[in-house]
Short mmCIF file of C-alpha atoms in Angstrom, two decimals:
data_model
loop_
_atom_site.label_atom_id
_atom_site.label_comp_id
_atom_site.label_asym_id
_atom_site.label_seq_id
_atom_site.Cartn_x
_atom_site.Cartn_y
_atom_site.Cartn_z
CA UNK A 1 7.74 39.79 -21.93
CA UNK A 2 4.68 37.41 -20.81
CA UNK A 3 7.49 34.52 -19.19
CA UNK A 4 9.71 37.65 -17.56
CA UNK A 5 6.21 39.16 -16.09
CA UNK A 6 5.12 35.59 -14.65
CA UNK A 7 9.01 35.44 -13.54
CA UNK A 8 8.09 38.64 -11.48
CA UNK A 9 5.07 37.65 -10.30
CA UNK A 10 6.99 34.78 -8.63
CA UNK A 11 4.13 32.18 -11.08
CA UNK A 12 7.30 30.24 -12.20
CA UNK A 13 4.90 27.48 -13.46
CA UNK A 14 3.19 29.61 -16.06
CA UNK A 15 6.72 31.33 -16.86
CA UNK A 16 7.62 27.72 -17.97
CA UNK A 17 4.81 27.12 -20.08
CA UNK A 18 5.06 30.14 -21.69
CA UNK A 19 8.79 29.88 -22.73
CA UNK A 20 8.27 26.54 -23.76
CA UNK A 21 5.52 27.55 -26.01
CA UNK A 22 7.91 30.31 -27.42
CA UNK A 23 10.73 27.77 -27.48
CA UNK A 24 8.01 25.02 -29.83
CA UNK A 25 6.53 27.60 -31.67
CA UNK A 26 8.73 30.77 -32.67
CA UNK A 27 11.16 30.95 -35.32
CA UNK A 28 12.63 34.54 -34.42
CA UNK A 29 16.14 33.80 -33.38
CA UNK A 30 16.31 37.15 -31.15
CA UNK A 31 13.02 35.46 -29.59
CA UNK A 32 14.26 32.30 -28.87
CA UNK A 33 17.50 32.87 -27.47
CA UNK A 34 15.52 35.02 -24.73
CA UNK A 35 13.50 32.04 -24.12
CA UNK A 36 16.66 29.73 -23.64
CA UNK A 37 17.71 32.18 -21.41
CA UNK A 38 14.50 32.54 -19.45
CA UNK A 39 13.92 28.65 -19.41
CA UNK A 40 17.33 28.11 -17.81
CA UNK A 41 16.42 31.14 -15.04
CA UNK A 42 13.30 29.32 -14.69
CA UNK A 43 14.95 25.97 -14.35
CA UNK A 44 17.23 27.31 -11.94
CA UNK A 45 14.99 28.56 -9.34
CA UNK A 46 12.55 25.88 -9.36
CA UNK A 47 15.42 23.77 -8.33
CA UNK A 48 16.58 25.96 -6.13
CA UNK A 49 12.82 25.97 -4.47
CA UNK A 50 12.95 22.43 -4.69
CA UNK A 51 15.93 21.45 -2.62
CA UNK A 52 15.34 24.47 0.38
CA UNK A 53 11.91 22.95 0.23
CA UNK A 54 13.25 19.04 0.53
CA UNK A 55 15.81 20.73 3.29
CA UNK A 56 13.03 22.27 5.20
CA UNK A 57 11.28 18.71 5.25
CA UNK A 58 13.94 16.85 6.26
CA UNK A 59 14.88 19.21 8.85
CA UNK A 60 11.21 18.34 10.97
CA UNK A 61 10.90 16.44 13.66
CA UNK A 62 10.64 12.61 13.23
CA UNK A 63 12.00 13.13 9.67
CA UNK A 64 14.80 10.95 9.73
CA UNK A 65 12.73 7.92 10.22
CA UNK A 66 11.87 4.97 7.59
CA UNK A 67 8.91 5.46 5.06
CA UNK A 68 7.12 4.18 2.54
CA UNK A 69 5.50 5.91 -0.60
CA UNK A 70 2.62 4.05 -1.75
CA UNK A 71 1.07 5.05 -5.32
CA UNK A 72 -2.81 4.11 -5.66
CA UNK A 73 -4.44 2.89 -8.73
CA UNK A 74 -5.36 5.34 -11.55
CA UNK A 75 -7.40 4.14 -14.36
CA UNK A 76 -8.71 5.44 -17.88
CA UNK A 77 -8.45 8.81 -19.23
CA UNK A 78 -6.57 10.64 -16.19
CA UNK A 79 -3.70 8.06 -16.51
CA UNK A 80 -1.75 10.57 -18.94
CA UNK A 81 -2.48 13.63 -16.55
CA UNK A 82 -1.60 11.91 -13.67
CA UNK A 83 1.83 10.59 -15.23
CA UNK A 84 2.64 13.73 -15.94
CA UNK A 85 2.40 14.83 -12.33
CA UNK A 86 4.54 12.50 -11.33
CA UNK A 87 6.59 12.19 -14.09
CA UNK A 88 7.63 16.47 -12.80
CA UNK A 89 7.54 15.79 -8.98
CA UNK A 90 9.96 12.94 -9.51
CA UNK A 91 12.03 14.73 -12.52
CA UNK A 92 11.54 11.68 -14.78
CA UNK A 93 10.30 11.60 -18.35
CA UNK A 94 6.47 10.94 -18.95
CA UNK A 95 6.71 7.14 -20.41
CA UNK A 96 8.54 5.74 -17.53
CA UNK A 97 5.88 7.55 -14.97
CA UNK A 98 3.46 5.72 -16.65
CA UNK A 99 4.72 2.63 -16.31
CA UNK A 100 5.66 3.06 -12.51
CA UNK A 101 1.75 4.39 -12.62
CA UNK A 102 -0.22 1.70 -11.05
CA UNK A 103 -4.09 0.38 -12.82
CA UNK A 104 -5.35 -1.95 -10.70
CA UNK A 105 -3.49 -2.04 -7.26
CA UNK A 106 -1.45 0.21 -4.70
CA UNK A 107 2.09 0.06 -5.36
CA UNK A 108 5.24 0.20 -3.21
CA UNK A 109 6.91 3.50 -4.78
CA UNK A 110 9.97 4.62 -2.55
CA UNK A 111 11.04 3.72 0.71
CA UNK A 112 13.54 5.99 2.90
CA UNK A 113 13.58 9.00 5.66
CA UNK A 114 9.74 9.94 6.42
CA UNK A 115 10.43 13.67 5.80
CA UNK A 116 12.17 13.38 1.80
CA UNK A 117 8.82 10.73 1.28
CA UNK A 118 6.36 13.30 2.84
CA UNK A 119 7.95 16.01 0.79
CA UNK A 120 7.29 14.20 -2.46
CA UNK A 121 3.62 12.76 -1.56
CA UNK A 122 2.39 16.50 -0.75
CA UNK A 123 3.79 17.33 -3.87
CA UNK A 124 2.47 14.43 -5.55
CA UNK A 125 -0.92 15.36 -4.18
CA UNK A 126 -0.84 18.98 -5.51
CA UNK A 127 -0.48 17.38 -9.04
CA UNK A 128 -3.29 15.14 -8.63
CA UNK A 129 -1.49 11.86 -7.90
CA UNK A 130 -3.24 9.88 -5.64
CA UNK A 131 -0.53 8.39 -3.25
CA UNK A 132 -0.18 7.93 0.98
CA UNK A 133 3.06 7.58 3.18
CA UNK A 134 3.56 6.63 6.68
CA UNK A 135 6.52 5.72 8.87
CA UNK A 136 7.33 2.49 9.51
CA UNK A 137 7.02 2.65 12.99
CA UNK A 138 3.04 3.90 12.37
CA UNK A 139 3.18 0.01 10.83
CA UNK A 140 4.81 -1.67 13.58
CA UNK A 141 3.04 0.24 16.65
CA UNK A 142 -1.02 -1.36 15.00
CA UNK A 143 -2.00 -3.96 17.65
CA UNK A 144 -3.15 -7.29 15.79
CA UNK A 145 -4.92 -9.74 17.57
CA UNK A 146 -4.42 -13.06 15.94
CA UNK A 147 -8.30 -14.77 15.71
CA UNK A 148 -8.26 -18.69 16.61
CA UNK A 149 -12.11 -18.96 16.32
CA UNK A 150 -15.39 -16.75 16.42
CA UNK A 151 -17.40 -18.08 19.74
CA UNK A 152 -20.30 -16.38 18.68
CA UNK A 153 -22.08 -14.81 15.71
CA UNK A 154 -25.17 -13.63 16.74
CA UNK A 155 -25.92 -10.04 17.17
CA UNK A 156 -22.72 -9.18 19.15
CA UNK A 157 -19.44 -11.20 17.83
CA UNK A 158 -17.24 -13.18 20.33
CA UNK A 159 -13.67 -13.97 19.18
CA UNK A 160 -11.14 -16.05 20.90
CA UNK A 161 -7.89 -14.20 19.79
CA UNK A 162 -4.12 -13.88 21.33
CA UNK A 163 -1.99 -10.72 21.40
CA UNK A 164 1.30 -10.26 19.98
CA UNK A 165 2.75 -12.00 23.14
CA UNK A 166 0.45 -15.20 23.01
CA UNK A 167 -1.75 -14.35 25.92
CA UNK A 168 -4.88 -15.51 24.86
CA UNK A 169 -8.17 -13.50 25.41
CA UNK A 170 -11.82 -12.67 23.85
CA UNK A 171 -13.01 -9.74 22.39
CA UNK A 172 -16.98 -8.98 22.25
CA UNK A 173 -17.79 -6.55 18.94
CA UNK A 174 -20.68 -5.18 17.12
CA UNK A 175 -20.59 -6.53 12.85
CA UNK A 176 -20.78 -2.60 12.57
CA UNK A 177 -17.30 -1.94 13.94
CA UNK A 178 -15.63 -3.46 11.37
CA UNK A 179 -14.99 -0.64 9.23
CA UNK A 180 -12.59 -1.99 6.53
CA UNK A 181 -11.74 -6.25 5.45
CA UNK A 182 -8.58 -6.80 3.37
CA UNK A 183 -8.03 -10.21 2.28
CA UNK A 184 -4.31 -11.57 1.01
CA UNK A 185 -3.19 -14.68 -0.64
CA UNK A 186 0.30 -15.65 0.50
CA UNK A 187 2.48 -18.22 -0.85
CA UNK A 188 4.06 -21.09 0.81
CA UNK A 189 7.11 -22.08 -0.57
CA UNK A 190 8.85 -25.90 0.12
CA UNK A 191 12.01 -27.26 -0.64
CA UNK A 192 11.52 -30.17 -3.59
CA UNK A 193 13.87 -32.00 -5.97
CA UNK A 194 13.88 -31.80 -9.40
CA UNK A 195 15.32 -32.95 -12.46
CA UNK A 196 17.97 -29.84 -13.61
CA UNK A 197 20.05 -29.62 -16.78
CA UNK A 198 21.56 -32.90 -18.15
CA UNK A 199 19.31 -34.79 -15.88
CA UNK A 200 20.75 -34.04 -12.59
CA UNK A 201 18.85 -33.96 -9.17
CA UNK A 202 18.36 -30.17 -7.87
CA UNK A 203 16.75 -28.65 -4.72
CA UNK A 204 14.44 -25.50 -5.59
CA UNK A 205 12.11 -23.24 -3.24
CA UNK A 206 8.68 -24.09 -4.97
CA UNK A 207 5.08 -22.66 -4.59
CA UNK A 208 3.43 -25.60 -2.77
CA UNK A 209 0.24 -23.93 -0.98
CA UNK A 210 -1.32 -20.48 -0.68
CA UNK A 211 -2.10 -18.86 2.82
CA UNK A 212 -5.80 -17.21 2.88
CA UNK A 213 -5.17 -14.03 5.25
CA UNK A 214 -8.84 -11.67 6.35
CA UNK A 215 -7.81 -8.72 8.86
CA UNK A 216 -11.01 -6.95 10.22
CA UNK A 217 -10.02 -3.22 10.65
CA UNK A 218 -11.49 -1.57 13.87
CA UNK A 219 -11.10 1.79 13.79
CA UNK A 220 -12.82 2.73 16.71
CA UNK A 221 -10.82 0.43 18.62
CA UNK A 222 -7.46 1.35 17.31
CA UNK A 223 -6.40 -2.53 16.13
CA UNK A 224 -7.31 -5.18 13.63
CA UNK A 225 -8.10 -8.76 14.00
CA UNK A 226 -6.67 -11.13 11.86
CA UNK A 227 -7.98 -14.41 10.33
CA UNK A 228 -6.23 -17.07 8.50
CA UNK A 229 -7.03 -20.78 7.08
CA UNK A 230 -4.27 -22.32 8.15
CA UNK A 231 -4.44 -21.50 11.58
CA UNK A 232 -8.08 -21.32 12.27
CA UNK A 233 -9.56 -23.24 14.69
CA UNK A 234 -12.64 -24.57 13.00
CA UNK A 235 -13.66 -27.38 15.25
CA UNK A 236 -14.29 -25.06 18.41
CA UNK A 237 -16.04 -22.46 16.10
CA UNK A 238 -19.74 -21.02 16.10
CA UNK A 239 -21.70 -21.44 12.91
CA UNK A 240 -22.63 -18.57 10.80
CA UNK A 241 -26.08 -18.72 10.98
CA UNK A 242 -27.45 -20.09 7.48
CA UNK A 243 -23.81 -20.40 5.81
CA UNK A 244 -21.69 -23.59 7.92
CA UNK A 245 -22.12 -25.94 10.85
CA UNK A 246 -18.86 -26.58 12.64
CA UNK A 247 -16.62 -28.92 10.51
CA UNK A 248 -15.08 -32.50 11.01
CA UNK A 249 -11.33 -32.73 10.61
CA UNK A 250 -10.28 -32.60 7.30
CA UNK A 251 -8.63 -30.55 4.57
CA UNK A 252 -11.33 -30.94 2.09
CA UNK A 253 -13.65 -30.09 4.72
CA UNK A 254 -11.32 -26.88 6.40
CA UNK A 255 -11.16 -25.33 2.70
CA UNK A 256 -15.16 -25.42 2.66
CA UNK A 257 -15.46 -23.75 5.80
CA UNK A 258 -13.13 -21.15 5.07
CA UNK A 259 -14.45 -20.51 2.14
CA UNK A 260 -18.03 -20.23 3.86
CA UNK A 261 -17.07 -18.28 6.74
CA UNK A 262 -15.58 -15.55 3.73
CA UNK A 263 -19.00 -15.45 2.65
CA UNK A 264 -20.29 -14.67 6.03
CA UNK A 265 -17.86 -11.66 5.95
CA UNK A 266 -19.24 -10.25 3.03
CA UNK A 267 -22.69 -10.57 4.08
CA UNK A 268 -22.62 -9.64 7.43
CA UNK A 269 -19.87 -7.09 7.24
CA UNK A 270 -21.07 -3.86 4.69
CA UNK A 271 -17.14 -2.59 3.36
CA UNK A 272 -16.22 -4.68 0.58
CA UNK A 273 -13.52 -7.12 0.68
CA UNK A 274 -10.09 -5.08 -0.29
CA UNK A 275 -8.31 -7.64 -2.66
CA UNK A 276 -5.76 -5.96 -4.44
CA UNK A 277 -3.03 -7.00 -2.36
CA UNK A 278 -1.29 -9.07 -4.79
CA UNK A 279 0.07 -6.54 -6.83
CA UNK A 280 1.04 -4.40 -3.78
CA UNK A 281 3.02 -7.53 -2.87
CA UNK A 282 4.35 -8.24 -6.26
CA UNK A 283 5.76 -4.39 -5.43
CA UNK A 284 7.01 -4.42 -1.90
CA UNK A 285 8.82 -7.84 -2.47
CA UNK A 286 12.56 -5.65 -4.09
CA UNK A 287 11.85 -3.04 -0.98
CA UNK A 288 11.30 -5.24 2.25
CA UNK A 289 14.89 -5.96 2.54
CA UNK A 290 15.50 -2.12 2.89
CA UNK A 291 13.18 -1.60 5.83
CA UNK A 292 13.24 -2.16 9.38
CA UNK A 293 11.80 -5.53 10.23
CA UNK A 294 8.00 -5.99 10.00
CA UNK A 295 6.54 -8.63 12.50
CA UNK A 296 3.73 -10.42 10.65
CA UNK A 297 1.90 -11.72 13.16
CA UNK A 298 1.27 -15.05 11.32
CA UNK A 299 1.77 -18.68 12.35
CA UNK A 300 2.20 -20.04 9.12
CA UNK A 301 4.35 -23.48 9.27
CA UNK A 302 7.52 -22.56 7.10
CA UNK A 303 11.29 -23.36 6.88
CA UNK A 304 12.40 -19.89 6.58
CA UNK A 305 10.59 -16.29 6.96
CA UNK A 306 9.19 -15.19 3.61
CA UNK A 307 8.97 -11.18 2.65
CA UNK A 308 5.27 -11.78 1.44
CA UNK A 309 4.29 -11.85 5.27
CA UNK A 310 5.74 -8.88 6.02
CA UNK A 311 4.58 -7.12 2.70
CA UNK A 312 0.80 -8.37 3.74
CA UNK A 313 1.45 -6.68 7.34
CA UNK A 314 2.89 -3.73 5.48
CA UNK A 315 -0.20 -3.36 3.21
CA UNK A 316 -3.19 -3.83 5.59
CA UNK A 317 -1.66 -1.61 8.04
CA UNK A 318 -1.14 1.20 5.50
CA UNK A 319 -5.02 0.83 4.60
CA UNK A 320 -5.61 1.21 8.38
CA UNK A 321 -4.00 4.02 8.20
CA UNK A 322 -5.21 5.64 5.02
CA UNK A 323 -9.08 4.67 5.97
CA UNK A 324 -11.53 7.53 5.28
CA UNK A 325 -14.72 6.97 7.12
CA UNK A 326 -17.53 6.88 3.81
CA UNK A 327 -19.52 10.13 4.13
CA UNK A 328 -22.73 9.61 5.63
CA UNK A 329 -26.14 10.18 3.47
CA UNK A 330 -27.99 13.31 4.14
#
């Protein structure tokens, strides 16, 4: 009587807990087969919600575009409550939510049309999963300014940087406007010979160097500017004050002043570095394929495009996009 008065009251969720309760607990057989029977009613309507509900999503404008579905990191005791959710949004069972649950680092969850994605990630959100979506043309429209060397580092910053066209320019910010820093490591793969089975010469792809990537998010502004090792121009760069004097040529030398000018981020600029994008990447790598191209915006020296670029792209623009300014102090 309690699941067909929830049933009325159009509370399907409580109708299902309560016939699932009668369906665990009672041993009447009159009593159970009226749960069966409810359950399946139940059952049938929530589905029934569920797909008019998907139709009515994918019926909006812009719908039919590409997405992503990004889950964020969810640690200690929620982890079970928050599999849960998503084990019922996505209709799977609870142990394989929690493994697709992420600890540490967002994860690439589902790509396809932008309206099915934003469907699930309200839904997702209503059950306490922490997740964000975005189209992929939100990614591709971000301006990034690729940064060849900071001018000047006093109390207003001065970077030389080019557009996505090459035309070079400067751009004159305060430390303050940087709102968010992610940093990536990406690998650079070379071809190399080695000895295979039965002592034979083979050609592999093989992890040879890492790519250090920093993208300043400015919000205000509407872009990001984005720093990286390789490319840096260190000879006509300012000092830091107190951290590094311009450098000779060198490799040895490069790596110190990258890793000094770092530093000066994190002590001139007050968000954290983000640096969780190797497992985003480790997650993105099986979906890139299925999405539109990503321009990376890099000019990394390699034989052949690699889908850790684009992932990087994919992942700072997504925190761009997800930012929430911190609440300010009263």
């Amino acid at each position: 009587a309690m699941g067909q008065y929830w049933e009325v009251k159009a509370d399907l969720e409580r109708a299902q807990v309560t016939y699932t309760q009668l369906l665990q607990n009672t041993a009447n057989t009159k009593v159970l087969s009226h749960a069966r029977v409810g359950m399946k009613r139940v059952r049938d309507e929530l589905a029934r919600q569920r797909e008019h509900d998907l139709h009515a999503a994918k019926a909006q404008p812009g719908s039919e575009m590409a997405g992503v579905l990004v889950l964020q990191p969810v640690g200690g005791d929620q982890r079970l409550a928050v599999a849960q959710g998503l084990a019922k949004v996505m209709q799977i069972d609870v142990y394989t939510a929690r493994t697709r649950l992420p600890s540490q680092s967002w994860r690439l969850h589902r790509v396809g049309p932008l309206g099915e994605l934003r469907y699930f990630g309200e839904q997702l959100r209503q059950h306490q999963v922490p997740c964000v979506w975005a189209a992929v043309e939100e990614v591709k429209g971000l301006p990034v300014f690729r940064v060849q060397a900071i001018q000047s580092a006093e109390a207003q910053v001065t970077v030389l940087c080019q557009n996505a066209h090459g035309q070079k320019g400067t751009l004159q910010l305060q430390w303050s406007e940087v709102s968010q820093c992610v940093l990536g490591s990406l690998p650079i793969y070379e071809s190399v010979v080695d000895l295979g089975p039965w002592g034979k010469l083979q050609r592999k792809e093989a992890t040879q160097d890492y790519a250090e990537v920093v993208d300043w998010h400015l919000h205000r502004r509407g872009c990001v500017l984005r720093f990286c090792d390789h490319t840096y121009r260190y000879r006509e760069a300012a000092p830091l004050p107190g951290l590094w004097d311009p450098p000779t040529d060198g490799p040895l030398i490069a790596a110190t002043a990258w890793k000094a000018l770092k530093a000066g981020f994190e002590q001139a600029i007050a968000p954290p570095l983000q640096r969780d994008f190797t497992g985003f990447g480790e997650s993105a790598l099986d979906f890139i394929d299925l999405l539109p191209e990503i321009p990376a915006y890099l000019d990394l020296s390699r034989g052949q495009p690699s889908p850790w670029d684009a992932a990087f792209q994919l992942y700072s623009c997504l925190r761009f996009l997800a930012y929430t300014p911190p609440e300010k102090s009263s």
